[in-house]
Short mmCIF file of C-alpha atoms and ligand atoms in Angstrom, two decimals:
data_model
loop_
_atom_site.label_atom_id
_atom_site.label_comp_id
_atom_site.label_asym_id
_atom_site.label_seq_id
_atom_site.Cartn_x
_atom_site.Cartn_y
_atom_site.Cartn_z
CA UNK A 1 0.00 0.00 0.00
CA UNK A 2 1.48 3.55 -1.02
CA UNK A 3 0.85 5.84 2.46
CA UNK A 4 1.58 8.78 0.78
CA UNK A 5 1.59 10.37 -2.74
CA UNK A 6 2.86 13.96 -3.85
CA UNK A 7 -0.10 15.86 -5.86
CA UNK A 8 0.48 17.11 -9.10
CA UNK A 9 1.87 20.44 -10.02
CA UNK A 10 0.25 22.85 -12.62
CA UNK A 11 1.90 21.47 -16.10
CA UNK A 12 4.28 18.59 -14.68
CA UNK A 13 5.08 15.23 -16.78
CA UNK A 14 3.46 12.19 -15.37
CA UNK A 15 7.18 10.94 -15.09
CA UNK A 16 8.05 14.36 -12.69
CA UNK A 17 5.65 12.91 -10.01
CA UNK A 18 6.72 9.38 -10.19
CA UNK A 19 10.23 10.24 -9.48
CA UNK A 20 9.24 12.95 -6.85
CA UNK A 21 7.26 9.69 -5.11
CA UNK A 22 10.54 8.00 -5.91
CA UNK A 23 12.65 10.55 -4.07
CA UNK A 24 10.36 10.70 -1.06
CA UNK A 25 9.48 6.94 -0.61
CA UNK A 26 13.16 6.07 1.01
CA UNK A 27 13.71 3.64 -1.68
CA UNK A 28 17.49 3.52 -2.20
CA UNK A 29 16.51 1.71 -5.56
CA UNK A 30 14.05 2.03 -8.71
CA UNK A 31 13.26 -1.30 -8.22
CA UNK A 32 11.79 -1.44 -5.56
CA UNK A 33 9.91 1.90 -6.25
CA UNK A 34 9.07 0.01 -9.44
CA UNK A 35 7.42 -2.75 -7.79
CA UNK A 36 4.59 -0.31 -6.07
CA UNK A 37 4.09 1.64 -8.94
CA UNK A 38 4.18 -0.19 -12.43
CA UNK A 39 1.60 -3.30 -13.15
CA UNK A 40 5.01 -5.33 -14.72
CA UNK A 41 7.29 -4.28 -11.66
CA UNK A 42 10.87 -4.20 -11.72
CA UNK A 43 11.39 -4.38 -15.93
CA UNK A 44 8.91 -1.41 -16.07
CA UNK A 45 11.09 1.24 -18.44
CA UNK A 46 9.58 4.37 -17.24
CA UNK A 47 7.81 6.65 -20.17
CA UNK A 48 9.40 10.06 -19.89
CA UNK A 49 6.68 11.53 -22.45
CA UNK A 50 3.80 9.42 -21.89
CA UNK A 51 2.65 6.51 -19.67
CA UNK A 52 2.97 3.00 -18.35
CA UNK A 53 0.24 0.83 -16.85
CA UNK A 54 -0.03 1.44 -13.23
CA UNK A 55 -0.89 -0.51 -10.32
CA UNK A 56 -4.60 0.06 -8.99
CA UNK A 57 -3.34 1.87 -6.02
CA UNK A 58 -0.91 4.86 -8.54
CA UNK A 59 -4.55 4.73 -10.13
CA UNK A 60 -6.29 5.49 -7.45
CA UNK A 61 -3.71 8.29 -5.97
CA UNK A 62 -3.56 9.84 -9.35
CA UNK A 63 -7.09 9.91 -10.19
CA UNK A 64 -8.09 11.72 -6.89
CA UNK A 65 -8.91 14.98 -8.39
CA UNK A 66 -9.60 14.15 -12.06
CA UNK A 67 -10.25 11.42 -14.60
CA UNK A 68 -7.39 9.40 -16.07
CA UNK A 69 -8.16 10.79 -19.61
CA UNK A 70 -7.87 14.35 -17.65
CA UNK A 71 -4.59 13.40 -16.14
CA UNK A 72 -3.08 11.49 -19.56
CA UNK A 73 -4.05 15.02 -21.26
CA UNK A 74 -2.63 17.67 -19.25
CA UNK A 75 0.09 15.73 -17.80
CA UNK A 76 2.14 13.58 -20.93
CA UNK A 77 3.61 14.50 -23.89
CA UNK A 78 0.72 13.19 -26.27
CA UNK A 79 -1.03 16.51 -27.01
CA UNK A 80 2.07 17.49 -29.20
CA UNK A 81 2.14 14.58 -31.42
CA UNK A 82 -1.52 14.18 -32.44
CA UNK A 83 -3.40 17.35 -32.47
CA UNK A 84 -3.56 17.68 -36.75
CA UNK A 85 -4.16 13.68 -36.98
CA UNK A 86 -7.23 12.70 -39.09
CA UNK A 87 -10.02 11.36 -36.56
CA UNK A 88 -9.34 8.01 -36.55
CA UNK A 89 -5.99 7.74 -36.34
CA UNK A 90 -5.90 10.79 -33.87
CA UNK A 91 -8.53 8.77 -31.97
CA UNK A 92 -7.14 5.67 -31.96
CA UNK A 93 -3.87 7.28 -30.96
CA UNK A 94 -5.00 8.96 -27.88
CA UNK A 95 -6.88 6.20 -26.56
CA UNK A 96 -3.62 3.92 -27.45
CA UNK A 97 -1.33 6.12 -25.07
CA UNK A 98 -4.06 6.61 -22.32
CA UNK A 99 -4.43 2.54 -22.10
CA UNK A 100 -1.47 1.80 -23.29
CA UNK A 101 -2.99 -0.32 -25.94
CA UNK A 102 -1.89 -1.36 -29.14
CA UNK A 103 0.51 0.74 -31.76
CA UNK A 104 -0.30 4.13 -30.48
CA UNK A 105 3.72 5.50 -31.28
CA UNK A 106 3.56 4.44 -34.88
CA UNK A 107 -0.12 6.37 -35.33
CA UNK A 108 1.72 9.80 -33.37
CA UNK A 109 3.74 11.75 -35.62
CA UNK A 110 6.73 12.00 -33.81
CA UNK A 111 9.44 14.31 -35.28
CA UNK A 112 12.54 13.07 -36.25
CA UNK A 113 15.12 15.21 -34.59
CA UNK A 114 19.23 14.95 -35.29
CA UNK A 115 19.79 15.45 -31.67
CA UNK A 116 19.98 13.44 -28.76
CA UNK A 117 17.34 14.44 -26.37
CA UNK A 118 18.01 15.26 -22.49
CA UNK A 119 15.11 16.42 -20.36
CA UNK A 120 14.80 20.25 -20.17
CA UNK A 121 14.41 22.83 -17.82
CA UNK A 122 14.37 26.80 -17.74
CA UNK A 123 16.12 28.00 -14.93
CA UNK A 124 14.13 30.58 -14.07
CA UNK A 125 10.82 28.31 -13.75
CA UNK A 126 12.94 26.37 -11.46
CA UNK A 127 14.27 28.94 -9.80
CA UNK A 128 10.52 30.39 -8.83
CA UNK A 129 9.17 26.58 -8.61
CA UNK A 130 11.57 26.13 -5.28
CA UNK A 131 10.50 29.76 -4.33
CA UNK A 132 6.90 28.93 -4.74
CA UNK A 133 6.90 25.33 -3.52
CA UNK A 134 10.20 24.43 -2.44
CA UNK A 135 11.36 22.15 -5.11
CA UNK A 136 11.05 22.06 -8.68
CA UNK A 137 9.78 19.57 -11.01
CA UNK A 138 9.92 18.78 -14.45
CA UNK A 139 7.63 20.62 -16.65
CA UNK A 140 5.67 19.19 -20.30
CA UNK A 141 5.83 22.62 -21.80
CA UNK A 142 9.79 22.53 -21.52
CA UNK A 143 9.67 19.12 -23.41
CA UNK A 144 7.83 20.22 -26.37
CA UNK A 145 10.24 19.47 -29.33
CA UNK A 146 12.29 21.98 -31.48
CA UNK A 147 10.88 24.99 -28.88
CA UNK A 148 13.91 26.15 -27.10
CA UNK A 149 13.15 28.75 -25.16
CA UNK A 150 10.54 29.97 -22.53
CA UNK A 151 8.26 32.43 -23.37
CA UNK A 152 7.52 33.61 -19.42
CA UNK A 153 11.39 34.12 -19.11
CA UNK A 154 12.40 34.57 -22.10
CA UNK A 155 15.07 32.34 -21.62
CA UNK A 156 16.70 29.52 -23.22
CA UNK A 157 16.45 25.69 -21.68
CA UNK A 158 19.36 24.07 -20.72
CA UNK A 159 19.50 20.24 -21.35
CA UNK A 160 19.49 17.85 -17.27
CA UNK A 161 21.72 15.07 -17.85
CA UNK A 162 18.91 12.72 -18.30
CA UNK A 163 17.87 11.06 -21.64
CA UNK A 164 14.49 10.97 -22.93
CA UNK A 165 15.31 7.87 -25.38
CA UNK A 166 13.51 4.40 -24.00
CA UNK A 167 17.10 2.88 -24.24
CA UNK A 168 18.84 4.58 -21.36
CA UNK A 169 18.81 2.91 -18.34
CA UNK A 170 15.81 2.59 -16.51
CA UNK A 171 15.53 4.99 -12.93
CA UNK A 172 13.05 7.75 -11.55
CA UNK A 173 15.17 11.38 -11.99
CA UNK A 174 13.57 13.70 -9.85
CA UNK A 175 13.80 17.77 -11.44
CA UNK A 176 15.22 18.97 -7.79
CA UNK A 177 17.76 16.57 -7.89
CA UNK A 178 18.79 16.88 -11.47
CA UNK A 179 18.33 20.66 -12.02
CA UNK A 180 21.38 22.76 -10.69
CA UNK A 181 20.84 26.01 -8.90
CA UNK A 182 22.37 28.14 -11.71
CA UNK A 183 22.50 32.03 -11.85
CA UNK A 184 23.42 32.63 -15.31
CA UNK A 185 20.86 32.49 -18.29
CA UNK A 186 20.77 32.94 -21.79
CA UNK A 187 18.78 35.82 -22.83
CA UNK A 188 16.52 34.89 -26.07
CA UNK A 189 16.64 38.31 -27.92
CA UNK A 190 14.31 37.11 -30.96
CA UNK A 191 11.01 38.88 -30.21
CA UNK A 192 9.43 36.36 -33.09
CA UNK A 193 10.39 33.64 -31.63
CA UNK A 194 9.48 34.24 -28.05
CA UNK A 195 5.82 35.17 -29.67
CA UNK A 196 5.78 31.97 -32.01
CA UNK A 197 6.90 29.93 -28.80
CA UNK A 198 3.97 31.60 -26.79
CA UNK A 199 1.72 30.66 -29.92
CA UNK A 200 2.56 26.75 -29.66
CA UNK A 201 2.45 26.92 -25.77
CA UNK A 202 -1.45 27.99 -26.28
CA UNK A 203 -2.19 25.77 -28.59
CA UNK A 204 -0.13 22.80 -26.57
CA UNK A 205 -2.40 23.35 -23.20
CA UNK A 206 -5.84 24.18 -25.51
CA UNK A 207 -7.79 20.71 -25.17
CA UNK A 208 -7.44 18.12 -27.89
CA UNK A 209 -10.25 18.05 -30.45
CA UNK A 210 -11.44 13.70 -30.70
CA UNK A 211 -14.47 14.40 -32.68
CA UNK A 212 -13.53 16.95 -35.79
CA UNK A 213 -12.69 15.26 -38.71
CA UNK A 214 -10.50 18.04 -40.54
CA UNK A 215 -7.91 18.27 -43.04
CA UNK A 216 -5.14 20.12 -41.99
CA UNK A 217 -3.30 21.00 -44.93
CA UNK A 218 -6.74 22.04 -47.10
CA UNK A 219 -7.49 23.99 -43.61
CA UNK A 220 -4.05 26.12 -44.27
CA UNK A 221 -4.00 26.42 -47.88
CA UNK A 222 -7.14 27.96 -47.43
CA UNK A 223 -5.41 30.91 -45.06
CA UNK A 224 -2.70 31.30 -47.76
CA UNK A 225 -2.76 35.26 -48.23
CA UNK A 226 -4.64 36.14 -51.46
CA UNK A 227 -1.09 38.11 -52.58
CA UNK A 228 0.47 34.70 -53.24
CA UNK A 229 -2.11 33.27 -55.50
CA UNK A 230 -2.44 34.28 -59.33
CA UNK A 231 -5.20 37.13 -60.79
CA UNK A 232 -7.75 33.96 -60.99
CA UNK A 233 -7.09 32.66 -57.25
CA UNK A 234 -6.16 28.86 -58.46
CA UNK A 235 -2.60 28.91 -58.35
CA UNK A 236 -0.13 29.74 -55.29
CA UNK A 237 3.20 30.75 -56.21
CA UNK A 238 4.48 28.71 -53.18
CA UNK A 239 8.30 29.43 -54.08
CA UNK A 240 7.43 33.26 -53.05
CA UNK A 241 5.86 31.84 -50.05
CA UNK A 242 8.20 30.10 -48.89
CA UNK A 243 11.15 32.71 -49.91
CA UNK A 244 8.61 34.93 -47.01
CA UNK A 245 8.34 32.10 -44.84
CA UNK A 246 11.84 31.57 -44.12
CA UNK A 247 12.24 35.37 -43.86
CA UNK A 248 9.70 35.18 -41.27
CA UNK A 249 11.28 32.64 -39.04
CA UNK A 250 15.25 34.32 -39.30
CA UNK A 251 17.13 32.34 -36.35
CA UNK A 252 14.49 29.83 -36.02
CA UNK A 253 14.53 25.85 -37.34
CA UNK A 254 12.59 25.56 -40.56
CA UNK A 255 11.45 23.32 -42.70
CA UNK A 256 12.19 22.58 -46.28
CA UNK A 257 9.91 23.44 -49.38
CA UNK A 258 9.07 19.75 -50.60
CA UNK A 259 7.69 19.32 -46.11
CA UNK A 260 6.04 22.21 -46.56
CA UNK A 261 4.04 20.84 -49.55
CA UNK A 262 3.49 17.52 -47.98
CA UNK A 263 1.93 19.28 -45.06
CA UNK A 264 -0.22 21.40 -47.33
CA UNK A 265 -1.54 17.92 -48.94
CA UNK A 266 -2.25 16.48 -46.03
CA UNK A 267 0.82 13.98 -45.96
CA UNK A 268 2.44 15.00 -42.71
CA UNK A 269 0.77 16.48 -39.70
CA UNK A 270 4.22 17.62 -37.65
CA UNK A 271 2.29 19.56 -34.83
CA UNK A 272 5.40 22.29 -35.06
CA UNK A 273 5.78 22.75 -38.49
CA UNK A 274 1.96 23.44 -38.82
CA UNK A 275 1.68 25.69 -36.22
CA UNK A 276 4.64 27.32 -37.84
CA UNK A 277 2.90 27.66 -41.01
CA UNK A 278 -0.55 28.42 -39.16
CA UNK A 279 1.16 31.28 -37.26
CA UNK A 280 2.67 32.73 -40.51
CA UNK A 281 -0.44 32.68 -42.16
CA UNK A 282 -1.99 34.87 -39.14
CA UNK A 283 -4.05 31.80 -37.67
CA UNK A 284 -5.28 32.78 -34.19
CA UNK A 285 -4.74 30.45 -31.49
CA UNK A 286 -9.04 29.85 -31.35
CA UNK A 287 -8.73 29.09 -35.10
CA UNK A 288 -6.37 26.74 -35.14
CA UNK A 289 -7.71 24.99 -31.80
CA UNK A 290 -11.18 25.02 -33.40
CA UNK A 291 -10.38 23.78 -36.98
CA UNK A 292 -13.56 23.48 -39.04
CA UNK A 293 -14.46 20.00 -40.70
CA UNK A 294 -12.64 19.76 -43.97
CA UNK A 295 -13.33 17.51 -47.35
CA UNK A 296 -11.05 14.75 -46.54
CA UNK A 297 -10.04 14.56 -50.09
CA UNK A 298 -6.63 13.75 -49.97
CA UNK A 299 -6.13 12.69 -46.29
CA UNK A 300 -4.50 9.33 -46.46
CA UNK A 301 -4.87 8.61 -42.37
CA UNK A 302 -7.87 6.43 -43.39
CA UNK A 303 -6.50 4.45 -46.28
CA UNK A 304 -3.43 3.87 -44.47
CA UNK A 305 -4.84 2.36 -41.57
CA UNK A 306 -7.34 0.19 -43.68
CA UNK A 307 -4.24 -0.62 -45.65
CA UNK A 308 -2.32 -1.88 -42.07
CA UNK A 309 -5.41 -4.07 -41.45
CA UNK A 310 -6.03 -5.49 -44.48
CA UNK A 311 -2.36 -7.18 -44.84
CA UNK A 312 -1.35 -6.61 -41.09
CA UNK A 313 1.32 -4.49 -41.77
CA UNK A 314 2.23 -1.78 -39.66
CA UNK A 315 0.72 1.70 -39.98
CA UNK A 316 4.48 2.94 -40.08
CA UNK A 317 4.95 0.98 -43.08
CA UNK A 318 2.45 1.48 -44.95
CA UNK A 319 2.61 5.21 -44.55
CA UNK A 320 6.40 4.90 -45.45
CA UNK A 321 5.92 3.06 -48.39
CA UNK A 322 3.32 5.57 -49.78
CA UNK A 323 5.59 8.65 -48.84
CA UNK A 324 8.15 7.08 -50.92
CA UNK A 325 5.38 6.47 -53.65
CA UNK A 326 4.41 10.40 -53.39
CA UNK A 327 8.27 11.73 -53.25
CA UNK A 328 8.15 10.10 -56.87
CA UNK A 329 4.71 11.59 -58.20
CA UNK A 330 5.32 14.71 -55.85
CA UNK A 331 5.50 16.87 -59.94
CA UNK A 332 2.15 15.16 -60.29
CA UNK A 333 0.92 16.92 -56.91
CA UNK A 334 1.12 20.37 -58.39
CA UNK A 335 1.05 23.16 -56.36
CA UNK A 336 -2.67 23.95 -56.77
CA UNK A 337 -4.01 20.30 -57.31
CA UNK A 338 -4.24 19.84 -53.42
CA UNK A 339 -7.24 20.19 -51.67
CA UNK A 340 -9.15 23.09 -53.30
CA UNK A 341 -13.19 22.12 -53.27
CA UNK A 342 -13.89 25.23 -50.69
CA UNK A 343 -11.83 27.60 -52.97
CA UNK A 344 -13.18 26.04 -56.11
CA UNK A 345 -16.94 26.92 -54.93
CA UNK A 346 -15.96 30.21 -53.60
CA UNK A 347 -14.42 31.23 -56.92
CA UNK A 348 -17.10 30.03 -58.72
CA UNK A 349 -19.59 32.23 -56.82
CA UNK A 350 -17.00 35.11 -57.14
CA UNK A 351 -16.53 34.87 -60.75
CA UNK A 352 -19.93 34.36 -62.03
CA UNK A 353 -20.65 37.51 -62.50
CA UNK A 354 -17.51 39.01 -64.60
CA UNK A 355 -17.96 35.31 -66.25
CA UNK A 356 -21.78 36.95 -67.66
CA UNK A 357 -20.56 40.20 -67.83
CA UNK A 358 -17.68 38.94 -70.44
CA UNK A 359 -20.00 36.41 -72.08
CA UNK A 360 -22.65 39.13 -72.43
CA UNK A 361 -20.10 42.13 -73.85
CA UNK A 362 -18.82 39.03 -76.68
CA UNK A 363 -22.28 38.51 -77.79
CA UNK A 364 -23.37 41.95 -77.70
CA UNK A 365 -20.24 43.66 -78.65
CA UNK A 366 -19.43 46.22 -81.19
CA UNK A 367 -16.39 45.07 -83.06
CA UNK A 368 -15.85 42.00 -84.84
CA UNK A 369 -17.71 39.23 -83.45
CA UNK A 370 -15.94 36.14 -82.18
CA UNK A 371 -17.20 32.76 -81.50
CA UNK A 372 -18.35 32.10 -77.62
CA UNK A 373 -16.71 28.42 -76.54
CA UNK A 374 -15.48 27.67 -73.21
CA UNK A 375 -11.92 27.66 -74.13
CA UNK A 376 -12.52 31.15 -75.94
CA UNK A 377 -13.89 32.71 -72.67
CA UNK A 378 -11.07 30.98 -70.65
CA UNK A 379 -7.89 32.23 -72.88
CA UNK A 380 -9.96 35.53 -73.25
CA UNK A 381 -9.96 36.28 -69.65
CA UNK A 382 -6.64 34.87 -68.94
CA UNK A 383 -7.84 32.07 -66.52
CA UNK A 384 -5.96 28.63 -66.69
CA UNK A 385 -6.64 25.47 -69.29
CA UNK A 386 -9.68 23.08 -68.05
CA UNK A 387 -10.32 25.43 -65.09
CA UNK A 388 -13.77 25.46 -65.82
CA UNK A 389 -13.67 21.83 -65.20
CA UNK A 390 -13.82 23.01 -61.54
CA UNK A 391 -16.44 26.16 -62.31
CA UNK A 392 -19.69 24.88 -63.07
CA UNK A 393 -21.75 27.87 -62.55
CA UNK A 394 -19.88 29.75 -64.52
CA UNK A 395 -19.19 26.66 -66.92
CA UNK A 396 -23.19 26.34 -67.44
CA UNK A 397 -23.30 30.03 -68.31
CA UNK A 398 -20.76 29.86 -70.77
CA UNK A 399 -23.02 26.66 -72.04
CA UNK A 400 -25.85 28.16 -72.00
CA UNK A 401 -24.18 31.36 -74.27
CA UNK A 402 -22.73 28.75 -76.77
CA UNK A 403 -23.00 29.24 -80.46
CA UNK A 404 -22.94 26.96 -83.23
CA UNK A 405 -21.03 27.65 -86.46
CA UNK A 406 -23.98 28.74 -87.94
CA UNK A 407 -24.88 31.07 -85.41
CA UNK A 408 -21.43 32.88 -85.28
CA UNK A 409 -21.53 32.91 -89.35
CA UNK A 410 -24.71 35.21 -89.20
CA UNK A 411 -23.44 37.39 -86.44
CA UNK A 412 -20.07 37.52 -88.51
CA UNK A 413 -22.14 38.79 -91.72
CA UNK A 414 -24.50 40.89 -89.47
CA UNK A 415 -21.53 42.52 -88.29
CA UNK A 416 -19.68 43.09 -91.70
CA UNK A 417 -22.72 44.72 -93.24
CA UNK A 418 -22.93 47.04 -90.59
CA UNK A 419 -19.19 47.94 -90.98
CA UNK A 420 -19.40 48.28 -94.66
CA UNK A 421 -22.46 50.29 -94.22
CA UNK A 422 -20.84 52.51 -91.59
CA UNK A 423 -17.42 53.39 -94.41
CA UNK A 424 -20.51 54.16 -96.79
CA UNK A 425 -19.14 51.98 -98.91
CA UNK A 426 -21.13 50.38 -101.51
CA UNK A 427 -22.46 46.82 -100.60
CA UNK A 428 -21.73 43.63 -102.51
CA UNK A 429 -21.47 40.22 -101.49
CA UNK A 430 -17.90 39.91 -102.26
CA UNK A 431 -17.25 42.45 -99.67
CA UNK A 432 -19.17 40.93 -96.92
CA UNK A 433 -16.40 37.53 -97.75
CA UNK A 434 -13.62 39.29 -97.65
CA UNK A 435 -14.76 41.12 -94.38
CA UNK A 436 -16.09 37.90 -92.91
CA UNK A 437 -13.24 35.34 -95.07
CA UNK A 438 -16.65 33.32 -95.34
CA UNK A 439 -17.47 31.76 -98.89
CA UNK A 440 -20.65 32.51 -100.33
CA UNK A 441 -22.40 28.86 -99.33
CA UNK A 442 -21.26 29.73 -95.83
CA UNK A 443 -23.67 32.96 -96.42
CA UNK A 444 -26.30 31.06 -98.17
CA UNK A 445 -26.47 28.44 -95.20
CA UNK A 446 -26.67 30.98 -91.99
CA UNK A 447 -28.70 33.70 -93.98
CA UNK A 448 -31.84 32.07 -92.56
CA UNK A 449 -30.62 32.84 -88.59
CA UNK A 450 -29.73 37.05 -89.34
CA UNK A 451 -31.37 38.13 -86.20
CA UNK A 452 -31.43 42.15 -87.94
CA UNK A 453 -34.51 41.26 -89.96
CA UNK A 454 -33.65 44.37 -92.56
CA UNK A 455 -29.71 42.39 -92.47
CA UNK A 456 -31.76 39.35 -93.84
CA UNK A 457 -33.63 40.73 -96.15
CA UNK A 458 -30.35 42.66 -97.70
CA UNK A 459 -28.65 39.65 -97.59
CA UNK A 460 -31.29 37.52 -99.37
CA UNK A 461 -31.61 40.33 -101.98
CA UNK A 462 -27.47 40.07 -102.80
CA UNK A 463 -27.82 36.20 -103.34
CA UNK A 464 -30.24 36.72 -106.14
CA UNK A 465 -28.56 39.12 -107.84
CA UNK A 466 -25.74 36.85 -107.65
CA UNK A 467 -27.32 33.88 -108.58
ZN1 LIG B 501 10.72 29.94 -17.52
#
């Protein structure tokens, strides 16, 4: 039975409190510590970032003032590795770590960092933690990947001696015991990072969204600033935002371009480089915590984990194999053929109108006339090939303004014997084909649909003079 248990400090690991117990309980050794705390005992490797199973009675101590899901939430390192997951695998994720049930690490996207990492500490925090409570512990928001600096302080962390990595050897490292009382800090003088590290510290302690199905990267390409995209709104030029990007960040870890893309179509959901991209884009910290339900078009969470059913493979592998797959076809995934639907509909609303207005000026216009087709209207207003593929209001006005060969012959004469008219010149037939490069059958066959009945009656006068 466990007499005693420390209670949990605002922020601390899961892990901190453990070795705090540790520290107390008069235990010269983790094992036997081990043996009260962890279901498997002695062999237990203690989770730094998230958690083990527990014996009934850590349960029971730890669930005192709120449920486990509460504690497993505000207490490990989960929330940074899952927040931009599709549902199900961000689901099936979070309830992996809290029971510590099937592949949860593989469904996380956990970063892949060149470093070895140490568990952190700013010395200030610590410094007021023994102040306010007289010890310190080890805090989540220290641990959060690629941040290196606290925003309160505005210091840098400094790296404890003890390894994060599974492999080291198994103990219970207490924060008082491992953090030195140090007097010197190092200043962080970039004001943008100390406000983008404030911006993933909100987000980081905002609650977890389980029942949103969104699509991260349509959710940010739709935030892309309107002075990166082309005159028509399809196309981003993403090498001018990302030239701004890394601008942005100066001093801070980036990403490179071909990432960048793969976050945008919904390939990779790396919680910092999101937020990074989020935060350049002017995403508020309630936007980005409150993400809309997206068209999962090209979210492959779902087919992944179908595929790592169907031939019990790994969700790991699969998603490896098909990254590998995309790096190959990543020309194919142009810049604009990500997730547009929303933009798509919004631009057809948009354009509609200058779509009539054009359509109506061709058909109406003064000069000479020229035949109303799709691809006309498209070239003429300088929007890109097949884009009204994507445009079907606008596509169905264009339809619906269609002429046939015909039509646009008896416009074309209509048109020429106006002109000729207007040079007082006097009118022949000849004249009107050499306006019009029509030959005279071409006249005979769309005389009968001259809208301009005095045109008509002109016309049908010149053919029997002719003939
Ligand atoms: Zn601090």
């Amino acid at each position: 039975m466990i007499a005693f248990f420390p209670k949990l400090y605002p922020n601390e690991l899961l892990y901190s409190i453990l070795a705090r117990y540790h520290a107390r309980s008069g235990y010269a050794r983790y094992v036997s510590t081990a043996e009260d705390i962890y279901k498997s005992g002695k062999i237990t490797h203690p989770s730094i970032e998230f958690v083990n199973k527990y014996t009934a009675d850590v349960m029971s101590w730890l669930t005192k003032e709120a449920p486990w899901e509460a504690i497993a939430e505000k207490h490990t390192m989960y929330p940074a590795y899952i927040r931009f997951l599709p549902l199900k695998r961000r689901k099936e994720a979070e309830e992996g770590v809290r029971n510590q049930d099937g592949n949860w690490k593989n469904l996380m996207c956990l970063p892949i960092l060149n470093e070895k990492r140490y568990l952190r500490y700013c010395p200030e925090c610590a410094k007021e933690d023994r102040e306010k409570y007289g010890e310190t512990y080890w805090h989540r928001e220290h641990q959060i990947p690629r941040i290196r600096i606290c925003p309160k302080h505005k210091t840098h962390f400094e790296n404890s001696t003890i390894p994060i990595a599974s492999k080291s050897t198994p103990g219970l490292f207490d924060a008082q015991s491992n953090v030195p009382e140090i007097n010197i800090t190092r200043q962080c003088e970039n004001e943008r990072e100390i406000d983008f590290t404030r911006y993933v510290l909100d987000v980081f302690n905002s609650p977890i969204d389980l029942k949103t199905d969104f699509n991260i990267g349509t959710y940010l390409q739709s935030h892309i600033s309107p002075e990166y995209k082309n005159k028509s709104g399809l196309r981003t030029d993403i090498s001018k935002f990302y030239a701004d990007y890394i601008a942005f960040y100066n001093g801070i870890p980036t990403m490179p371009q071909s990432y960048m893309q793969k976050i945008f179509n919904g390939y990779i959901f790396d919680t910092y480089f999101v937020l990074q991209l989020a935060f350049f884009e002017g995403v508020s910290v309630s936007q980005i915590t409150n993400t809309p339900t997206t068209t999962n078009t090209t979210n492959l969470g779902g087919l992944y984990s179908h595929l790592s059913e169907k031939y019990n493979v790994e969700y790991s592998v699969v998603e490896n194999i098909a990254t590998e797959i995309l790096n190959h076809t990543q020309h194919k995934i142009s810049n604009i053929s990500g997730p547009q639907r929303i933009e798509y509909d919004k631009l057809d609303t948009d354009l509609l109108p200058k779509v009539k207005s054009f359509v109506d000026k061709m058909a109406n216009g003064q000069g000479r006339p020229e035949r109303i087709t799709v691809t006309k209207i498209q070239r003429l207003m300088g929007l890109p090939q097949k884009c009204f593929k994507k445009l079907p209001q606008c596509k169905a006005y264009i339809v619906s303004r269609t002429e046939s060969q015909i039509e646009y012959w008896a416009r074309q004469v209509e048109w020429a014997v106006k002109e000729i008219d207007s040079n007082n010149k006097l009118l022949s037939l000849s004249k009107i084909m050499k306006l019009t490069h029509m030959r005279k059958s071409d006249i005979i066959s769309c005389s009968p649909f001259i809208n301009d009945s005095e045109i008509k009656d002109t016309i049908s006068e010149l053919l029997k003079i002719q003939t």
